[in-house]
């Protein structure tokens, strides 16, 4: 065989081999792409967030009494009759006074997180010395450090329980309205008497569906 012929055969062989290698690489790359999980689209991401959305339908009853199951809780139960809700009794949480917070034991964030994941926030307070309970006032004082828009649009309901609460209703309601405005929440109403509780219940029932 002539030297030129041999060189041509070698050259063509190299070309064919190179082509085969390139083709193999290409088909491997195609297979790898198919195996990879699909890129998470915005829709998929939103779907993954569904459990949080469900939590948003939750009703949270904040019981600001020293008794988890006293008169204030009973008033709250009447307001929330036939409505699913979660109760948080502030007496069970260590929420430090504003200016005295020590990071390791303070439980403000637990309560605040529950507020953030609820659509309807029902606040129940007993009257102590013609005012809201200290537990509730402390919670409100601490909330002032978290005006970050995370409570915007939530509905707020207030129940006031006392042996003779008439002098306390206006000042307590004023504070809760002020708080609702500051946090861009919707103050729906307050109730003390059975009739008021029944009226407020109807509004809450509508908003909980
Ligand atoms: C420290 C203290 C102060 C109170 N001050 C008032 C008051 O000023 N006006 C009132 O109507 N009731 C007052 N009460 C009565 C409570 O508001 C009332 O017993 C209420 O039903 C208690 O609710 P609870 O069972 O959830 O604790 C006071 C009770 C306590 C413990």
PDB file of C-alpha atoms and ligand atoms in Angstrom:
ATOM      1  CA  UNK A   1       0.000   0.000   0.000  1.00  0.00           C
ATOM      2  CA  UNK A   2       1.186   3.422  -0.806  1.00  0.00           C
ATOM      3  CA  UNK A   3       2.189   5.756   2.034  1.00  0.00           C
ATOM      4  CA  UNK A   4      -0.555   8.278   0.987  1.00  0.00           C
ATOM      5  CA  UNK A   5      -3.269   5.637   1.166  1.00  0.00           C
ATOM      6  CA  UNK A   6      -2.172   4.570   4.642  1.00  0.00           C
ATOM      7  CA  UNK A   7      -2.190   8.197   5.837  1.00  0.00           C
ATOM      8  CA  UNK A   8      -5.678   8.718   4.375  1.00  0.00           C
ATOM      9  CA  UNK A   9      -7.016   5.634   6.153  1.00  0.00           C
ATOM     10  CA  UNK A  10      -5.478   6.793   9.464  1.00  0.00           C
ATOM     11  CA  UNK A  11      -6.934  10.293   9.003  1.00  0.00           C
ATOM     12  CA  UNK A  12     -10.416   8.981   8.206  1.00  0.00           C
ATOM     13  CA  UNK A  13     -10.242   6.619  11.180  1.00  0.00           C
ATOM     14  CA  UNK A  14      -9.345   9.514  13.474  1.00  0.00           C
ATOM     15  CA  UNK A  15     -12.271  11.505  12.090  1.00  0.00           C
ATOM     16  CA  UNK A  16     -14.703   8.630  12.646  1.00  0.00           C
ATOM     17  CA  UNK A  17     -13.362   7.971  16.173  1.00  0.00           C
ATOM     18  CA  UNK A  18     -13.599  11.671  17.074  1.00  0.00           C
ATOM     19  CA  UNK A  19     -17.154  11.764  15.763  1.00  0.00           C
ATOM     20  CA  UNK A  20     -18.080   8.732  17.823  1.00  0.00           C
ATOM     21  CA  UNK A  21     -16.575  10.282  20.986  1.00  0.00           C
ATOM     22  CA  UNK A  22     -18.449  13.573  20.437  1.00  0.00           C
ATOM     23  CA  UNK A  23     -21.718  11.720  19.764  1.00  0.00           C
ATOM     24  CA  UNK A  24     -21.259   9.613  22.942  1.00  0.00           C
ATOM     25  CA  UNK A  25     -20.611  12.738  25.063  1.00  0.00           C
ATOM     26  CA  UNK A  26     -23.678  14.446  23.596  1.00  0.00           C
ATOM     27  CA  UNK A  27     -26.033  11.523  24.248  1.00  0.00           C
ATOM     28  CA  UNK A  28     -24.683  11.134  27.850  1.00  0.00           C
ATOM     29  CA  UNK A  29     -25.312  14.822  28.496  1.00  0.00           C
ATOM     30  CA  UNK A  30     -28.863  14.466  27.168  1.00  0.00           C
ATOM     31  CA  UNK A  31     -29.506  11.510  29.498  1.00  0.00           C
ATOM     32  CA  UNK A  32     -28.132  13.456  32.519  1.00  0.00           C
ATOM     33  CA  UNK A  33     -30.451  16.395  31.797  1.00  0.00           C
ATOM     34  CA  UNK A  34     -33.459  14.090  31.730  1.00  0.00           C
ATOM     35  CA  UNK A  35     -32.496  12.549  35.072  1.00  0.00           C
ATOM     36  CA  UNK A  36     -32.179  15.907  36.830  1.00  0.00           C
ATOM     37  CA  UNK A  37     -35.202  17.070  38.887  1.00  0.00           C
ATOM     38  CA  UNK A  38     -37.267  19.641  37.073  1.00  0.00           C
ATOM     39  CA  UNK A  39     -36.466  23.217  37.811  1.00  0.00           C
ATOM     40  CA  UNK A  40     -38.905  24.457  40.507  1.00  0.00           C
ATOM     41  CA  UNK A  41     -41.274  26.825  38.770  1.00  0.00           C
ATOM     42  CA  UNK A  42     -43.035  29.595  40.709  1.00  0.00           C
ATOM     43  CA  UNK A  43     -46.224  27.544  40.569  1.00  0.00           C
ATOM     44  CA  UNK A  44     -44.530  24.482  42.085  1.00  0.00           C
ATOM     45  CA  UNK A  45     -43.002  26.697  44.762  1.00  0.00           C
ATOM     46  CA  UNK A  46     -46.393  28.171  45.587  1.00  0.00           C
ATOM     47  CA  UNK A  47     -47.893  24.667  45.784  1.00  0.00           C
ATOM     48  CA  UNK A  48     -45.216  23.633  48.245  1.00  0.00           C
ATOM     49  CA  UNK A  49     -46.342  26.536  50.398  1.00  0.00           C
ATOM     50  CA  UNK A  50     -49.899  25.253  50.590  1.00  0.00           C
ATOM     51  CA  UNK A  51     -49.565  23.932  54.173  1.00  0.00           C
ATOM     52  CA  UNK A  52     -48.750  27.475  55.342  1.00  0.00           C
ATOM     53  CA  UNK A  53     -51.742  28.791  53.470  1.00  0.00           C
ATOM     54  CA  UNK A  54     -53.938  26.320  55.273  1.00  0.00           C
ATOM     55  CA  UNK A  55     -52.497  27.497  58.581  1.00  0.00           C
ATOM     56  CA  UNK A  56     -53.561  31.003  57.604  1.00  0.00           C
ATOM     57  CA  UNK A  57     -57.186  29.986  58.033  1.00  0.00           C
ATOM     58  CA  UNK A  58     -56.591  29.342  61.668  1.00  0.00           C
ATOM     59  CA  UNK A  59     -58.309  31.234  64.483  1.00  0.00           C
ATOM     60  CA  UNK A  60     -56.071  32.106  67.404  1.00  0.00           C
ATOM     61  CA  UNK A  61     -57.576  32.847  70.793  1.00  0.00           C
ATOM     62  CA  UNK A  62     -55.167  34.679  73.074  1.00  0.00           C
ATOM     63  CA  UNK A  63     -56.361  34.237  76.629  1.00  0.00           C
ATOM     64  CA  UNK A  64     -54.776  36.959  78.746  1.00  0.00           C
ATOM     65  CA  UNK A  65     -56.086  35.669  82.069  1.00  0.00           C
ATOM     66  CA  UNK A  66     -54.123  34.089  84.901  1.00  0.00           C
ATOM     67  CA  UNK A  67     -56.533  31.142  84.493  1.00  0.00           C
ATOM     68  CA  UNK A  68     -56.258  28.918  81.413  1.00  0.00           C
ATOM     69  CA  UNK A  69     -59.822  27.790  81.907  1.00  0.00           C
ATOM     70  CA  UNK A  70     -61.550  30.587  83.784  1.00  0.00           C
ATOM     71  CA  UNK A  71     -64.252  33.091  82.905  1.00  0.00           C
ATOM     72  CA  UNK A  72     -62.240  34.739  80.117  1.00  0.00           C
ATOM     73  CA  UNK A  73     -61.670  31.385  78.419  1.00  0.00           C
ATOM     74  CA  UNK A  74     -65.385  30.619  78.784  1.00  0.00           C
ATOM     75  CA  UNK A  75     -66.295  33.921  77.101  1.00  0.00           C
ATOM     76  CA  UNK A  76     -63.859  33.112  74.300  1.00  0.00           C
ATOM     77  CA  UNK A  77     -65.387  29.642  73.928  1.00  0.00           C
ATOM     78  CA  UNK A  78     -68.830  31.175  73.459  1.00  0.00           C
ATOM     79  CA  UNK A  79     -67.502  33.561  70.831  1.00  0.00           C
ATOM     80  CA  UNK A  80     -65.810  30.684  69.032  1.00  0.00           C
ATOM     81  CA  UNK A  81     -68.645  28.191  69.262  1.00  0.00           C
ATOM     82  CA  UNK A  82     -68.561  25.776  66.304  1.00  0.00           C
ATOM     83  CA  UNK A  83     -65.404  27.423  64.981  1.00  0.00           C
ATOM     84  CA  UNK A  84     -62.061  25.635  64.997  1.00  0.00           C
ATOM     85  CA  UNK A  85     -59.427  27.545  66.941  1.00  0.00           C
ATOM     86  CA  UNK A  86     -56.195  27.363  68.844  1.00  0.00           C
ATOM     87  CA  UNK A  87     -55.906  28.840  72.333  1.00  0.00           C
ATOM     88  CA  UNK A  88     -52.785  30.378  73.740  1.00  0.00           C
ATOM     89  CA  UNK A  89     -52.925  31.249  77.430  1.00  0.00           C
ATOM     90  CA  UNK A  90     -50.377  33.944  78.112  1.00  0.00           C
ATOM     91  CA  UNK A  91     -49.934  32.655  81.660  1.00  0.00           C
ATOM     92  CA  UNK A  92     -48.131  29.642  80.129  1.00  0.00           C
ATOM     93  CA  UNK A  93     -45.492  31.804  78.427  1.00  0.00           C
ATOM     94  CA  UNK A  94     -42.639  33.827  79.800  1.00  0.00           C
ATOM     95  CA  UNK A  95     -42.875  37.106  77.966  1.00  0.00           C
ATOM     96  CA  UNK A  96     -40.409  39.505  79.482  1.00  0.00           C
ATOM     97  CA  UNK A  97     -41.238  43.120  80.131  1.00  0.00           C
ATOM     98  CA  UNK A  98     -40.010  45.571  77.519  1.00  0.00           C
ATOM     99  CA  UNK A  99     -36.480  46.612  78.501  1.00  0.00           C
ATOM    100  CA  UNK A 100     -35.906  43.447  80.539  1.00  0.00           C
ATOM    101  CA  UNK A 101     -35.658  40.884  77.750  1.00  0.00           C
ATOM    102  CA  UNK A 102     -33.046  38.158  78.096  1.00  0.00           C
ATOM    103  CA  UNK A 103     -32.725  36.137  74.931  1.00  0.00           C
ATOM    104  CA  UNK A 104     -32.524  32.611  76.301  1.00  0.00           C
ATOM    105  CA  UNK A 105     -35.814  32.327  78.177  1.00  0.00           C
ATOM    106  CA  UNK A 106     -38.096  34.842  76.535  1.00  0.00           C
ATOM    107  CA  UNK A 107     -41.053  33.301  74.669  1.00  0.00           C
ATOM    108  CA  UNK A 108     -42.488  36.359  72.951  1.00  0.00           C
ATOM    109  CA  UNK A 109     -41.573  34.968  69.533  1.00  0.00           C
ATOM    110  CA  UNK A 110     -43.616  31.801  70.095  1.00  0.00           C
ATOM    111  CA  UNK A 111     -46.757  33.839  70.641  1.00  0.00           C
ATOM    112  CA  UNK A 112     -45.966  36.334  67.878  1.00  0.00           C
ATOM    113  CA  UNK A 113     -45.307  33.507  65.390  1.00  0.00           C
ATOM    114  CA  UNK A 114     -48.754  32.077  66.146  1.00  0.00           C
ATOM    115  CA  UNK A 115     -50.285  35.493  65.544  1.00  0.00           C
ATOM    116  CA  UNK A 116     -48.514  35.747  62.202  1.00  0.00           C
ATOM    117  CA  UNK A 117     -49.871  32.388  61.039  1.00  0.00           C
ATOM    118  CA  UNK A 118     -53.489  33.158  61.957  1.00  0.00           C
ATOM    119  CA  UNK A 119     -56.138  34.958  59.968  1.00  0.00           C
ATOM    120  CA  UNK A 120     -58.419  35.836  62.899  1.00  0.00           C
ATOM    121  CA  UNK A 121     -56.888  36.892  66.202  1.00  0.00           C
ATOM    122  CA  UNK A 122     -59.256  36.863  69.165  1.00  0.00           C
ATOM    123  CA  UNK A 123     -58.000  38.633  72.245  1.00  0.00           C
ATOM    124  CA  UNK A 124     -59.653  37.832  75.565  1.00  0.00           C
ATOM    125  CA  UNK A 125     -58.744  39.758  78.669  1.00  0.00           C
ATOM    126  CA  UNK A 126     -60.078  39.837  82.205  1.00  0.00           C
ATOM    127  CA  UNK A 127     -60.405  43.262  83.765  1.00  0.00           C
ATOM    128  CA  UNK A 128     -57.720  43.881  86.368  1.00  0.00           C
ATOM    129  CA  UNK A 129     -57.916  47.248  88.112  1.00  0.00           C
ATOM    130  CA  UNK A 130     -60.172  48.756  85.459  1.00  0.00           C
ATOM    131  CA  UNK A 131     -57.782  47.807  82.679  1.00  0.00           C
ATOM    132  CA  UNK A 132     -56.507  44.898  80.580  1.00  0.00           C
ATOM    133  CA  UNK A 133     -54.412  42.296  82.353  1.00  0.00           C
ATOM    134  CA  UNK A 134     -50.677  42.873  82.719  1.00  0.00           C
ATOM    135  CA  UNK A 135     -50.015  39.792  80.564  1.00  0.00           C
ATOM    136  CA  UNK A 136     -51.761  41.476  77.639  1.00  0.00           C
ATOM    137  CA  UNK A 137     -50.168  44.867  78.194  1.00  0.00           C
ATOM    138  CA  UNK A 138     -46.730  43.253  78.224  1.00  0.00           C
ATOM    139  CA  UNK A 139     -47.500  41.435  74.956  1.00  0.00           C
ATOM    140  CA  UNK A 140     -48.603  44.709  73.352  1.00  0.00           C
ATOM    141  CA  UNK A 141     -45.534  46.577  74.606  1.00  0.00           C
ATOM    142  CA  UNK A 142     -43.296  43.911  73.096  1.00  0.00           C
ATOM    143  CA  UNK A 143     -45.189  43.895  69.812  1.00  0.00           C
ATOM    144  CA  UNK A 144     -44.121  47.500  69.373  1.00  0.00           C
ATOM    145  CA  UNK A 145     -40.631  46.198  68.563  1.00  0.00           C
ATOM    146  CA  UNK A 146     -42.017  44.199  65.595  1.00  0.00           C
ATOM    147  CA  UNK A 147     -43.879  46.637  63.368  1.00  0.00           C
ATOM    148  CA  UNK A 148     -42.679  44.841  60.256  1.00  0.00           C
ATOM    149  CA  UNK A 149     -45.983  44.479  58.376  1.00  0.00           C
ATOM    150  CA  UNK A 150     -46.258  40.786  59.207  1.00  0.00           C
ATOM    151  CA  UNK A 151     -49.692  41.202  60.846  1.00  0.00           C
ATOM    152  CA  UNK A 152     -51.143  43.335  58.053  1.00  0.00           C
ATOM    153  CA  UNK A 153     -54.708  42.396  57.091  1.00  0.00           C
ATOM    154  CA  UNK A 154     -55.472  40.161  60.053  1.00  0.00           C
ATOM    155  CA  UNK A 155     -58.844  40.462  61.775  1.00  0.00           C
ATOM    156  CA  UNK A 156     -58.911  41.352  65.455  1.00  0.00           C
ATOM    157  CA  UNK A 157     -61.723  40.573  67.914  1.00  0.00           C
ATOM    158  CA  UNK A 158     -61.801  41.526  71.574  1.00  0.00           C
ATOM    159  CA  UNK A 159     -63.658  39.987  74.508  1.00  0.00           C
ATOM    160  CA  UNK A 160     -63.551  41.650  77.897  1.00  0.00           C
ATOM    161  CA  UNK A 161     -64.426  39.742  81.054  1.00  0.00           C
ATOM    162  CA  UNK A 162     -64.917  41.369  84.466  1.00  0.00           C
ATOM    163  CA  UNK A 163     -67.141  41.307  87.510  1.00  0.00           C
ATOM    164  CA  UNK A 164     -68.178  44.903  86.724  1.00  0.00           C
ATOM    165  CA  UNK A 165     -66.257  45.814  83.569  1.00  0.00           C
ATOM    166  CA  UNK A 166     -68.194  48.906  82.436  1.00  0.00           C
ATOM    167  CA  UNK A 167     -65.442  51.442  83.220  1.00  0.00           C
ATOM    168  CA  UNK A 168     -62.786  49.345  81.486  1.00  0.00           C
ATOM    169  CA  UNK A 169     -64.440  48.655  78.144  1.00  0.00           C
ATOM    170  CA  UNK A 170     -63.700  52.005  76.471  1.00  0.00           C
ATOM    171  CA  UNK A 171     -60.019  52.283  77.484  1.00  0.00           C
ATOM    172  CA  UNK A 172     -59.227  48.645  76.658  1.00  0.00           C
ATOM    173  CA  UNK A 173     -61.033  48.848  73.319  1.00  0.00           C
ATOM    174  CA  UNK A 174     -59.193  52.089  72.541  1.00  0.00           C
ATOM    175  CA  UNK A 175     -55.806  50.397  73.017  1.00  0.00           C
ATOM    176  CA  UNK A 176     -56.731  47.363  70.913  1.00  0.00           C
ATOM    177  CA  UNK A 177     -58.036  49.631  68.129  1.00  0.00           C
ATOM    178  CA  UNK A 178     -54.838  51.687  68.314  1.00  0.00           C
ATOM    179  CA  UNK A 179     -52.749  48.525  68.115  1.00  0.00           C
ATOM    180  CA  UNK A 180     -54.803  47.245  65.165  1.00  0.00           C
ATOM    181  CA  UNK A 181     -54.342  50.525  63.287  1.00  0.00           C
ATOM    182  CA  UNK A 182     -50.613  50.576  63.969  1.00  0.00           C
ATOM    183  CA  UNK A 183     -50.188  47.023  62.643  1.00  0.00           C
ATOM    184  CA  UNK A 184     -52.653  47.565  59.766  1.00  0.00           C
ATOM    185  CA  UNK A 185     -54.990  44.908  61.127  1.00  0.00           C
ATOM    186  CA  UNK A 186     -58.785  45.120  60.907  1.00  0.00           C
ATOM    187  CA  UNK A 187     -60.464  45.668  64.244  1.00  0.00           C
ATOM    188  CA  UNK A 188     -63.811  43.859  63.892  1.00  0.00           C
ATOM    189  CA  UNK A 189     -65.374  44.532  67.295  1.00  0.00           C
ATOM    190  CA  UNK A 190     -65.484  43.973  71.031  1.00  0.00           C
ATOM    191  CA  UNK A 191     -67.915  42.029  73.220  1.00  0.00           C
ATOM    192  CA  UNK A 192     -68.684  41.730  76.892  1.00  0.00           C
ATOM    193  CA  UNK A 193     -72.346  40.785  77.171  1.00  0.00           C
ATOM    194  CA  UNK A 194     -73.937  37.616  75.804  1.00  0.00           C
ATOM    195  CA  UNK A 195     -75.723  39.601  73.114  1.00  0.00           C
ATOM    196  CA  UNK A 196     -72.510  41.282  71.970  1.00  0.00           C
ATOM    197  CA  UNK A 197     -70.727  37.937  71.955  1.00  0.00           C
ATOM    198  CA  UNK A 198     -73.477  36.450  69.756  1.00  0.00           C
ATOM    199  CA  UNK A 199     -73.217  39.357  67.279  1.00  0.00           C
ATOM    200  CA  UNK A 200     -69.440  39.179  67.136  1.00  0.00           C
ATOM    201  CA  UNK A 201     -69.638  35.411  66.730  1.00  0.00           C
ATOM    202  CA  UNK A 202     -71.609  35.851  63.501  1.00  0.00           C
ATOM    203  CA  UNK A 203     -68.918  38.126  62.037  1.00  0.00           C
ATOM    204  CA  UNK A 204     -66.154  35.775  63.122  1.00  0.00           C
ATOM    205  CA  UNK A 205     -68.007  32.795  61.682  1.00  0.00           C
ATOM    206  CA  UNK A 206     -68.247  34.521  58.297  1.00  0.00           C
ATOM    207  CA  UNK A 207     -64.567  35.489  58.351  1.00  0.00           C
ATOM    208  CA  UNK A 208     -63.438  32.007  59.345  1.00  0.00           C
ATOM    209  CA  UNK A 209     -64.883  30.323  56.236  1.00  0.00           C
TER     210      UNK A 209
HETATM  211  C1  LIG B   1     -56.087  41.666  90.370  1.00  0.00           C
HETATM  212  C2  LIG B   1     -57.526  41.688  89.974  1.00  0.00           C
HETATM  213  C3  LIG B   1     -58.117  42.880  89.743  1.00  0.00           C
HETATM  214  C4  LIG B   1     -59.448  42.934  89.317  1.00  0.00           C
HETATM  215  N1  LIG B   1     -60.023  44.136  89.036  1.00  0.00           N
HETATM  216  C5  LIG B   1     -61.263  44.187  88.502  1.00  0.00           C
HETATM  217  C6  LIG B   1     -61.841  45.423  88.091  1.00  0.00           C
HETATM  218  O1  LIG B   1     -61.255  46.489  88.240  1.00  0.00           O
HETATM  219  N2  LIG B   1     -63.072  45.408  87.509  1.00  0.00           N
HETATM  220  C7  LIG B   1     -63.765  44.240  87.304  1.00  0.00           C
HETATM  221  O2  LIG B   1     -64.847  44.268  86.736  1.00  0.00           O
HETATM  222  N3  LIG B   1     -63.245  43.039  87.711  1.00  0.00           N
HETATM  223  C8  LIG B   1     -62.017  42.983  88.296  1.00  0.00           C
HETATM  224  N4  LIG B   1     -61.477  41.780  88.675  1.00  0.00           N
HETATM  225  C9  LIG B   1     -62.292  40.568  88.540  1.00  0.00           C
HETATM  226  C10 LIG B   1     -61.975  39.779  87.295  1.00  0.00           C
HETATM  227  O3  LIG B   1     -61.943  40.568  86.158  1.00  0.00           O
HETATM  228  C11 LIG B   1     -63.036  38.714  87.122  1.00  0.00           C
HETATM  229  O4  LIG B   1     -63.062  37.865  88.238  1.00  0.00           O
HETATM  230  C12 LIG B   1     -62.836  37.869  85.869  1.00  0.00           C
HETATM  231  O5  LIG B   1     -64.012  37.124  85.655  1.00  0.00           O
HETATM  232  C13 LIG B   1     -61.658  36.930  86.010  1.00  0.00           C
HETATM  233  O6  LIG B   1     -61.529  36.160  84.823  1.00  0.00           O
HETATM  234  P1  LIG B   1     -60.756  34.769  84.815  1.00  0.00           P
HETATM  235  O7  LIG B   1     -61.679  33.721  85.411  1.00  0.00           O
HETATM  236  O8  LIG B   1     -60.417  34.487  83.410  1.00  0.00           O
HETATM  237  O9  LIG B   1     -59.538  34.954  85.666  1.00  0.00           O
HETATM  238  C14 LIG B   1     -60.180  41.729  89.150  1.00  0.00           C
HETATM  239  C15 LIG B   1     -59.555  40.515  89.422  1.00  0.00           C
HETATM  240  C16 LIG B   1     -58.239  40.480  89.813  1.00  0.00           C
HETATM  241  C17 LIG B   1     -57.572  39.166  90.066  1.00  0.00           C
END
